[in-house]
PDB file of C-alpha atoms in Angstrom:
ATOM      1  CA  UNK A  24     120.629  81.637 121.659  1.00 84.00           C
ATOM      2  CA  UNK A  25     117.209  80.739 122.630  1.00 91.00           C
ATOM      3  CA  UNK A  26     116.282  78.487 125.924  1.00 93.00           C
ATOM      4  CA  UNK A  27     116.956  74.542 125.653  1.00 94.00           C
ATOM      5  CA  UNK A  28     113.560  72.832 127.258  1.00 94.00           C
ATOM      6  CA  UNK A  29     115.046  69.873 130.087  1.00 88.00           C
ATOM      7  CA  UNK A  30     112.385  67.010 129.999  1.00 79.00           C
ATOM      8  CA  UNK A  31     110.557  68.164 133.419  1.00 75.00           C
ATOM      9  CA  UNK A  32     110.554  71.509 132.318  1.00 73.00           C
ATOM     10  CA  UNK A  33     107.274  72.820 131.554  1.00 74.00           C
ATOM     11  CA  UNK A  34     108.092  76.367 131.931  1.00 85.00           C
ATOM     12  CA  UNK A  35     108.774  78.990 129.027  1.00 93.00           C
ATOM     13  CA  UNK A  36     110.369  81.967 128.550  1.00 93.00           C
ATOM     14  CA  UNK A  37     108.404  85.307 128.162  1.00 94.00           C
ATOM     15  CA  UNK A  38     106.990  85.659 124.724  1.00 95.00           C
ATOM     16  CA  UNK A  39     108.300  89.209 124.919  1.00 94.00           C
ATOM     17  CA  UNK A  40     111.842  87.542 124.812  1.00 95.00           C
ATOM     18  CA  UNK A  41     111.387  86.078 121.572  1.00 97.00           C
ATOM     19  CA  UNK A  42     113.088  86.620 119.094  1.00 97.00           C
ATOM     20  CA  UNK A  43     112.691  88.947 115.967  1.00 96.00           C
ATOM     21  CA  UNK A  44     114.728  86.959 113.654  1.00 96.00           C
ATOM     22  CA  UNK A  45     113.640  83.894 112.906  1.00 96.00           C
ATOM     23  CA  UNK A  46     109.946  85.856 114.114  1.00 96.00           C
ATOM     24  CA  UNK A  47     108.908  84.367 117.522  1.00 97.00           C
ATOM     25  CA  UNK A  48     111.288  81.639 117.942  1.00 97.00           C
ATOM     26  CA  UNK A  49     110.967  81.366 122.183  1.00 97.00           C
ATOM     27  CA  UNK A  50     112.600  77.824 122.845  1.00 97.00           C
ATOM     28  CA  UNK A  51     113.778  74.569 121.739  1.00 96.00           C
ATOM     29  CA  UNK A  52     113.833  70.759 123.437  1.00 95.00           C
ATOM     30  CA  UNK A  53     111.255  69.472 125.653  1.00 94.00           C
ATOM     31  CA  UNK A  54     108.624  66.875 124.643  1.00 95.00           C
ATOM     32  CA  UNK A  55     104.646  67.232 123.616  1.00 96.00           C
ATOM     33  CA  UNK A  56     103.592  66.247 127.089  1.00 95.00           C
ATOM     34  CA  UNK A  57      99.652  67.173 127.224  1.00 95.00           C
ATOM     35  CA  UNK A  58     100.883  69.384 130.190  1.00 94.00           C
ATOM     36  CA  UNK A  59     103.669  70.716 128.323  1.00 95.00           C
ATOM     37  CA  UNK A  60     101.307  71.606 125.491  1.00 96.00           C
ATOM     38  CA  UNK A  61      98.743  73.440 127.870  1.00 95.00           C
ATOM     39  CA  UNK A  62     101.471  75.203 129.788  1.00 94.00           C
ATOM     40  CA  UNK A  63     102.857  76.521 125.903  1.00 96.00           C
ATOM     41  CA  UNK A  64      99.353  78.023 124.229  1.00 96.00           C
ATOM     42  CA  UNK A  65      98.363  79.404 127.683  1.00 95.00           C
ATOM     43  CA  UNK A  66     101.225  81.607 127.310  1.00 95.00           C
ATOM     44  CA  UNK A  67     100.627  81.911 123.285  1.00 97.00           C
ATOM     45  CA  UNK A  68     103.854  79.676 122.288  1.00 97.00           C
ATOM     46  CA  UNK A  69     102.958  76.475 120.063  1.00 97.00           C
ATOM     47  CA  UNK A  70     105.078  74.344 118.751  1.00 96.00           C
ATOM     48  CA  UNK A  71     106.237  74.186 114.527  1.00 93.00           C
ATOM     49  CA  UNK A  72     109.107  72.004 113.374  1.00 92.00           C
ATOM     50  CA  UNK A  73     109.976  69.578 110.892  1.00 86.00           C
ATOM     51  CA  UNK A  74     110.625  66.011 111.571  1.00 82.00           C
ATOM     52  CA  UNK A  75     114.638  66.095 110.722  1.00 83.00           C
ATOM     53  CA  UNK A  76     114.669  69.213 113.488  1.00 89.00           C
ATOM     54  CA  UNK A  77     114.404  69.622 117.267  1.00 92.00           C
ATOM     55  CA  UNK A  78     111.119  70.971 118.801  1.00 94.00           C
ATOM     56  CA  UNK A  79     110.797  74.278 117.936  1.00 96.00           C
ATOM     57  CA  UNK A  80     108.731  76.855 120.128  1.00 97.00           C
ATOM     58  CA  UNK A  81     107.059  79.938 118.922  1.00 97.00           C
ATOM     59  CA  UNK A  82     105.356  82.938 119.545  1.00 98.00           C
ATOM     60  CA  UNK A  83     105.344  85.214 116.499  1.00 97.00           C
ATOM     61  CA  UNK A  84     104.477  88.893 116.617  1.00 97.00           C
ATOM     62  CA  UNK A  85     102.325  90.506 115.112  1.00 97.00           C
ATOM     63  CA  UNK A  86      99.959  88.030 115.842  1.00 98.00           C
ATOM     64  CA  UNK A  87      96.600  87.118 113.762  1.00 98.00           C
ATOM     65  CA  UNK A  88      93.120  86.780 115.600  1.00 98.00           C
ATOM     66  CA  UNK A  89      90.242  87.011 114.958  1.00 97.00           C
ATOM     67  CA  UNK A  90      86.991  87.416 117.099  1.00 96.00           C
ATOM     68  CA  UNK A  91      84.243  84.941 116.696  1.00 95.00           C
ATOM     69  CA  UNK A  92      81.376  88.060 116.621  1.00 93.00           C
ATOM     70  CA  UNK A  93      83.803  90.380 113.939  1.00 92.00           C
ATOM     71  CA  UNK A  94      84.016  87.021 111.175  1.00 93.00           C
ATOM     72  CA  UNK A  95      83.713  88.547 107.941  1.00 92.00           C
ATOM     73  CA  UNK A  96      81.251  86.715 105.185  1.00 89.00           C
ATOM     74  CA  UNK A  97      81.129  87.613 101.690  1.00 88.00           C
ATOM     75  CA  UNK A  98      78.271  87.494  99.548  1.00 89.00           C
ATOM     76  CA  UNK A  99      79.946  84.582  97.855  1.00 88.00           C
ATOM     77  CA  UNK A 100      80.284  82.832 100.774  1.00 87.00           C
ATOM     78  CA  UNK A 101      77.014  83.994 101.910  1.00 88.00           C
ATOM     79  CA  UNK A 102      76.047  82.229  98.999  1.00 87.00           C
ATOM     80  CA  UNK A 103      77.535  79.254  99.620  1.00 85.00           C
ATOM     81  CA  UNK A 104      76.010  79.150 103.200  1.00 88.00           C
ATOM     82  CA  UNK A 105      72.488  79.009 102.266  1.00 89.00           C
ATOM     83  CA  UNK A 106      73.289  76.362  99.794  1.00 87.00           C
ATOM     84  CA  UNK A 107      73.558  74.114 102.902  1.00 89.00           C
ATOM     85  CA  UNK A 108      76.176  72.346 100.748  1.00 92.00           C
ATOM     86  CA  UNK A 109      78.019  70.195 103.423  1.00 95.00           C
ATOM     87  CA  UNK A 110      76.949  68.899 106.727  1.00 96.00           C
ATOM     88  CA  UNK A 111      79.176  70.311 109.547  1.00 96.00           C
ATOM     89  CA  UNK A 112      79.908  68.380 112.654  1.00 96.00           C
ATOM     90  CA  UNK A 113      82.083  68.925 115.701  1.00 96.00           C
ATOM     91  CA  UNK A 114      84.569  66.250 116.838  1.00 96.00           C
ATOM     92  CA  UNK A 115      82.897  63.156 115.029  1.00 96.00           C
ATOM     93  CA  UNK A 116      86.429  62.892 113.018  1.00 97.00           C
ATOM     94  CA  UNK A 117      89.470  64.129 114.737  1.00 97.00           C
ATOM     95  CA  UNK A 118      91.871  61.635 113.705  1.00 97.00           C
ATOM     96  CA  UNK A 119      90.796  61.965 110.175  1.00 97.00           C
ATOM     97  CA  UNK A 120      90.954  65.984 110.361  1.00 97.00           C
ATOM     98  CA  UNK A 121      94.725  66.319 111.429  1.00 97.00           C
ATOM     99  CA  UNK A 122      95.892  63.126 109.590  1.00 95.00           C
ATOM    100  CA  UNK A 123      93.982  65.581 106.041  1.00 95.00           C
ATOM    101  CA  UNK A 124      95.369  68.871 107.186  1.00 94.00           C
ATOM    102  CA  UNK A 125      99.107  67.092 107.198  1.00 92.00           C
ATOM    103  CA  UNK A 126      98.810  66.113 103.924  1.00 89.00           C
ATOM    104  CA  UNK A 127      97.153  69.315 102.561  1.00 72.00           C
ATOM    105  CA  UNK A 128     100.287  71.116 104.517  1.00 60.00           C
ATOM    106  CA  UNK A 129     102.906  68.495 102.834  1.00 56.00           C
ATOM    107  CA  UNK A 130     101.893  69.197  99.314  1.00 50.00           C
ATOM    108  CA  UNK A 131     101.973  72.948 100.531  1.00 53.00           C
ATOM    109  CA  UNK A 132     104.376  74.065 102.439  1.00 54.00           C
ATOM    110  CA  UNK A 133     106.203  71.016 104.192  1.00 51.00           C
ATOM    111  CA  UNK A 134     105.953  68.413 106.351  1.00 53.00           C
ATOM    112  CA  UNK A 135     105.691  70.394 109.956  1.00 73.00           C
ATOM    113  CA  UNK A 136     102.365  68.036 111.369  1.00 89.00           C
ATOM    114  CA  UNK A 137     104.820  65.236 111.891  1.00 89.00           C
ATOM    115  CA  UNK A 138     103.313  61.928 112.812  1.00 91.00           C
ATOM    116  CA  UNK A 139     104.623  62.986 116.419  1.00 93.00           C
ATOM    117  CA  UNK A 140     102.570  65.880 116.534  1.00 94.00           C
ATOM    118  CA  UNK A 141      99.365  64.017 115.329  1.00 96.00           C
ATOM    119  CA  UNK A 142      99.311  61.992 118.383  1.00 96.00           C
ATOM    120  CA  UNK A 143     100.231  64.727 121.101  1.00 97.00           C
ATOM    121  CA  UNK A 144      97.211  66.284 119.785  1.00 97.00           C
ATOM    122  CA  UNK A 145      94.838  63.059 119.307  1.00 97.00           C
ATOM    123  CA  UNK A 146      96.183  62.813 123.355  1.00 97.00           C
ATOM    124  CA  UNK A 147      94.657  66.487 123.827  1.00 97.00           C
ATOM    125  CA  UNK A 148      91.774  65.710 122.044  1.00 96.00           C
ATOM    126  CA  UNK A 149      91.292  62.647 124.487  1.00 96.00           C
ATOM    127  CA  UNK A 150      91.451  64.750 127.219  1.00 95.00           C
ATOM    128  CA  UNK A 151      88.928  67.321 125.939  1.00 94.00           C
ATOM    129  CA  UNK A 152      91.496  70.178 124.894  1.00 95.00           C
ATOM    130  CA  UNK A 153      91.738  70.098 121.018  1.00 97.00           C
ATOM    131  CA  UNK A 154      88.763  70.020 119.069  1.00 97.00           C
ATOM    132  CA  UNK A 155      87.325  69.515 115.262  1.00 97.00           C
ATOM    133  CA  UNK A 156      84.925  70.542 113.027  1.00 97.00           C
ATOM    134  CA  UNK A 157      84.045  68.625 109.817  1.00 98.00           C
ATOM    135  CA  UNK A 158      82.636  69.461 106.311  1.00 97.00           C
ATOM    136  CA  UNK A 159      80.715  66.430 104.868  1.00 97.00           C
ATOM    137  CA  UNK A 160      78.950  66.019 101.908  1.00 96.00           C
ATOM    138  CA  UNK A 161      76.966  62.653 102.546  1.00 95.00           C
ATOM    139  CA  UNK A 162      79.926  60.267 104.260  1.00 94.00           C
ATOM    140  CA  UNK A 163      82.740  62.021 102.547  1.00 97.00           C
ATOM    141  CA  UNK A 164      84.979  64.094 104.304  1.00 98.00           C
ATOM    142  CA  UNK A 165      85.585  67.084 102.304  1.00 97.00           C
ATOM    143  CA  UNK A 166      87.183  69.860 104.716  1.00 97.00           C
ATOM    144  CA  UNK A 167      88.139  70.703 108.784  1.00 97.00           C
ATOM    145  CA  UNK A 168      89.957  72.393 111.060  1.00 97.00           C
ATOM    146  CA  UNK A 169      91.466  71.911 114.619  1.00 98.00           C
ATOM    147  CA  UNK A 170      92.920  73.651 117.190  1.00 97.00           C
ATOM    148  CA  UNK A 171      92.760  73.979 121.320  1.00 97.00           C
ATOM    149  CA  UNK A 172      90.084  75.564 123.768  1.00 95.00           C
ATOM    150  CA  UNK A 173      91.429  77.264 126.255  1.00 94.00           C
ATOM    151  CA  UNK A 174      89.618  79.321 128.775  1.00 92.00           C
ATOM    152  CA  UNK A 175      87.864  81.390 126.486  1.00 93.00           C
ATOM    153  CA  UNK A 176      90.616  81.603 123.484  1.00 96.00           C
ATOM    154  CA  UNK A 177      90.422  78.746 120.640  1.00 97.00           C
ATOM    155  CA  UNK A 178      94.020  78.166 119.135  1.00 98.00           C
ATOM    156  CA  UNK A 179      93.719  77.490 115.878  1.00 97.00           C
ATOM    157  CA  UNK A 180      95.983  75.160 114.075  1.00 96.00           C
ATOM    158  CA  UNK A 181      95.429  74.158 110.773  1.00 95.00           C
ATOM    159  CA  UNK A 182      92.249  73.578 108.266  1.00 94.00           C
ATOM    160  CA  UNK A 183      92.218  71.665 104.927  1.00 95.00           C
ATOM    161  CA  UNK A 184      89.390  71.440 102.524  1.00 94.00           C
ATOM    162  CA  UNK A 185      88.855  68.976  99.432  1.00 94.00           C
ATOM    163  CA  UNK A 186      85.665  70.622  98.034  1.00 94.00           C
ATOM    164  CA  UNK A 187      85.865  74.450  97.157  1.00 90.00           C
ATOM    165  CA  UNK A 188      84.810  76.389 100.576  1.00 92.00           C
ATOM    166  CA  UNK A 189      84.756  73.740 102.976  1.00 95.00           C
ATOM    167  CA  UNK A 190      86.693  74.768 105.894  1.00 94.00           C
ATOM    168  CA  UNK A 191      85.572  78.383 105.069  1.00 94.00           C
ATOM    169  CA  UNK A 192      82.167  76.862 105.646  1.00 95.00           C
ATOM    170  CA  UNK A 193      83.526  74.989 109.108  1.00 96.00           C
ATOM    171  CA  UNK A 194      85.480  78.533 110.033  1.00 95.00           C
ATOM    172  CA  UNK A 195      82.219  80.115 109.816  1.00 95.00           C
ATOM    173  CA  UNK A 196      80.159  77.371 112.121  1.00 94.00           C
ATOM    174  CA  UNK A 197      82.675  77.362 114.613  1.00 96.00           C
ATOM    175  CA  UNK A 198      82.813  81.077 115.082  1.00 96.00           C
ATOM    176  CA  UNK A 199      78.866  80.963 114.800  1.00 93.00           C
ATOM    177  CA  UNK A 200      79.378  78.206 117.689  1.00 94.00           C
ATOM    178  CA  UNK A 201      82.123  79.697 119.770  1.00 95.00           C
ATOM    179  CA  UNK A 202      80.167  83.585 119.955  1.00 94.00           C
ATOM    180  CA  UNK A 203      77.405  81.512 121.634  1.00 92.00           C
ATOM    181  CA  UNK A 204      79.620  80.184 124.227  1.00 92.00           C
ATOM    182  CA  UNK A 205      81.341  83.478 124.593  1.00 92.00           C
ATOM    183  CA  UNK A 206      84.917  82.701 123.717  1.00 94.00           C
ATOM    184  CA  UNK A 207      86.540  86.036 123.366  1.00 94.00           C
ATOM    185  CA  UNK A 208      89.044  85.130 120.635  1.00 97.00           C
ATOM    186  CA  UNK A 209      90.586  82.639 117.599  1.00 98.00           C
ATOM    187  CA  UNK A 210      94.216  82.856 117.451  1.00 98.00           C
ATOM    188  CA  UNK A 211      94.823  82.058 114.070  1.00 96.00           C
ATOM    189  CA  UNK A 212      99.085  82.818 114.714  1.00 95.00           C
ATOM    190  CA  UNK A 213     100.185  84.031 111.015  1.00 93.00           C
ATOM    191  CA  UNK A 214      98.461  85.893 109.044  1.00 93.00           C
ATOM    192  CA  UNK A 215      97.767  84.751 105.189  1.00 90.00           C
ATOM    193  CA  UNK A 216      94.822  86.144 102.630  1.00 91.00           C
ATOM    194  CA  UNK A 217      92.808  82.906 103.156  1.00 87.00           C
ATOM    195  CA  UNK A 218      92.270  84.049 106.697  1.00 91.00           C
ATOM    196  CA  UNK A 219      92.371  87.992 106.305  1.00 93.00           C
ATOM    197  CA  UNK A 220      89.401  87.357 103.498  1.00 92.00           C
ATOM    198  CA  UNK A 221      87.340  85.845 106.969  1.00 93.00           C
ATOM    199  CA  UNK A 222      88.324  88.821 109.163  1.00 94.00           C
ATOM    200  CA  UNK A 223      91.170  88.164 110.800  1.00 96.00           C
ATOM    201  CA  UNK A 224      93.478  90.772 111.625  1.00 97.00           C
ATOM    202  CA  UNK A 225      97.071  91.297 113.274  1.00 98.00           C
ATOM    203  CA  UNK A 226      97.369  92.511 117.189  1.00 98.00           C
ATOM    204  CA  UNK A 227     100.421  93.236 118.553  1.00 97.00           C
ATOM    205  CA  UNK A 228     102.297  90.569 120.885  1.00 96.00           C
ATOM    206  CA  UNK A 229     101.362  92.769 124.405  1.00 96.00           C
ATOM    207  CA  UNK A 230      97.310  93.318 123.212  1.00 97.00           C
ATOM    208  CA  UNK A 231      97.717  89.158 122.261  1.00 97.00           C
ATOM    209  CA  UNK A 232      99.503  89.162 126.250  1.00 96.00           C
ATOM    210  CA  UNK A 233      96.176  90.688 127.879  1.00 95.00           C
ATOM    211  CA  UNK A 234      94.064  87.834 125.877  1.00 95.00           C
ATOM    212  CA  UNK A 235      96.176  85.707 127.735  1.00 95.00           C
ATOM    213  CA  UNK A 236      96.351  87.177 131.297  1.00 93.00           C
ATOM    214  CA  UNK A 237      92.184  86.632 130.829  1.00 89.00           C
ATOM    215  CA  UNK A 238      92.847  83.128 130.567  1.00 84.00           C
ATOM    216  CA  UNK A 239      93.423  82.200 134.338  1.00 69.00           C
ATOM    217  CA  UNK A 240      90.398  84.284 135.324  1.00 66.00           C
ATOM    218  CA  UNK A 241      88.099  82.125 132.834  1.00 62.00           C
ATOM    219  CA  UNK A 242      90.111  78.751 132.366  1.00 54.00           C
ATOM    220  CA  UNK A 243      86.888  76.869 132.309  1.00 51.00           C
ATOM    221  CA  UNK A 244      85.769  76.548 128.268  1.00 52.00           C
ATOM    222  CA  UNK A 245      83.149  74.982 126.940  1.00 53.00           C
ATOM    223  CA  UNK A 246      81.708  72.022 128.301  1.00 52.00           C
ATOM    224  CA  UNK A 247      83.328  68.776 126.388  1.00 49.00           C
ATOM    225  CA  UNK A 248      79.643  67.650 126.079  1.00 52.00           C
ATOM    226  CA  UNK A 249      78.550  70.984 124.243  1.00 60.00           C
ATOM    227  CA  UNK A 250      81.167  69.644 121.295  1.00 71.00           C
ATOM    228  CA  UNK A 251      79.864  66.980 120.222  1.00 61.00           C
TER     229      UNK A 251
END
């Protein structure tokens, strides 16, 4: 049985006490509070349900990262880099951006940003906490990702991309963007090819546990200003 959230509860369990089958299930219940969010990825739990289930907490091991100085480019990608192909921008669409990734992840592999989820994270993005980056070619939004900064860890969440290489093309910017400001680590949570091809790599859930202990000793990020 995992823990049931109350609604004032904004503590979590351990992510060592999660479980191995389903992989990192941690909790269910609770709300997407802005503080309940923050409390969750400081600890390495995000939410991932569908919108005919419960909340559903996780914190899968291993765990993908990848860090922003180690991202891998190809020569295709290379390539496509110094084709200067698409305009990339930094929080000038974040609406647009998760509202693209949930229908990239519906025709892929269900449903799970639920219109709930879009606005708990628009509210973080409000507040300075979840960020975008866009791919444009002229006004046309062709690719993105999002995800959370966090001391000096950016949470990853989802990317989508319309034009071939887009959001590889955002990855790469953002990494290019976050080495500058000296965030230590992208948790990209499960591994698949499209992110292994960039670098990432799996860590196991205690090495992910001393990215997170760091957090409270650097828990200011980068300037809201610096994203725009």
């Amino acid at each position: 049985m995992v823990p049931w959230l109350g609604e004032n509860d904004h503590n979590f369990p351990l992510i060592k006490t999660a479980l191995d089958d389903p992989n990192g299930l941690i909790a269910a219940g609770g709300d997407l509070s802005p503080q309940r969010l923050i409390s969750a990825y400081k600890r390495g739990i995000f939410p991932w349900y569908n919108d005919d289930q419960p909340i559903l907490w996780w914190s899968p091991a291993p765990r993908c990262v990848l860090t922003p100085d180690k991202i891998h480019i190809s020569r295709s990608l290379a390539k496509q880099l110094r084709k200067n192909q698409f305009r990339i921008s930094f929080n000038q669409s974040f609406a647009d951006v998760i509202q693209q990734c949930s229908i990239s992840r519906q025709h892929q592999e269900g449903t799970w940003i639920t219109s709930e989820m879009q606005r708990a994270y628009l509210q973080l993005h409000h507040l300075g906490i979840a960020h975008s980056v866009e791919a444009w070619i002229d006004d046309e939004l062709v690719g993105g990702l999002y995800g959370l900064a966090i001391g000096n860890i950016f949470f990853g969440e989802s990317m989508f991309s319309r034009r071939s290489n887009a959001s590889k093309v955002a990855f790469c910017q953002l990494a290019q963007q976050l080495q500058e400001w000296d965030f230590k680590l992208i948790d990209c949570q499960i591994h698949s090819n499209h992110l292994q091809s960039l670098g990432a790599y799996e860590i196991s859930r205690e090495h992910f546990q001393c990215y997170l202990d760091a957090i409270e000793k650097t828990l200011t990020s980068a300037p809201r200003g610096l994203w725009q």
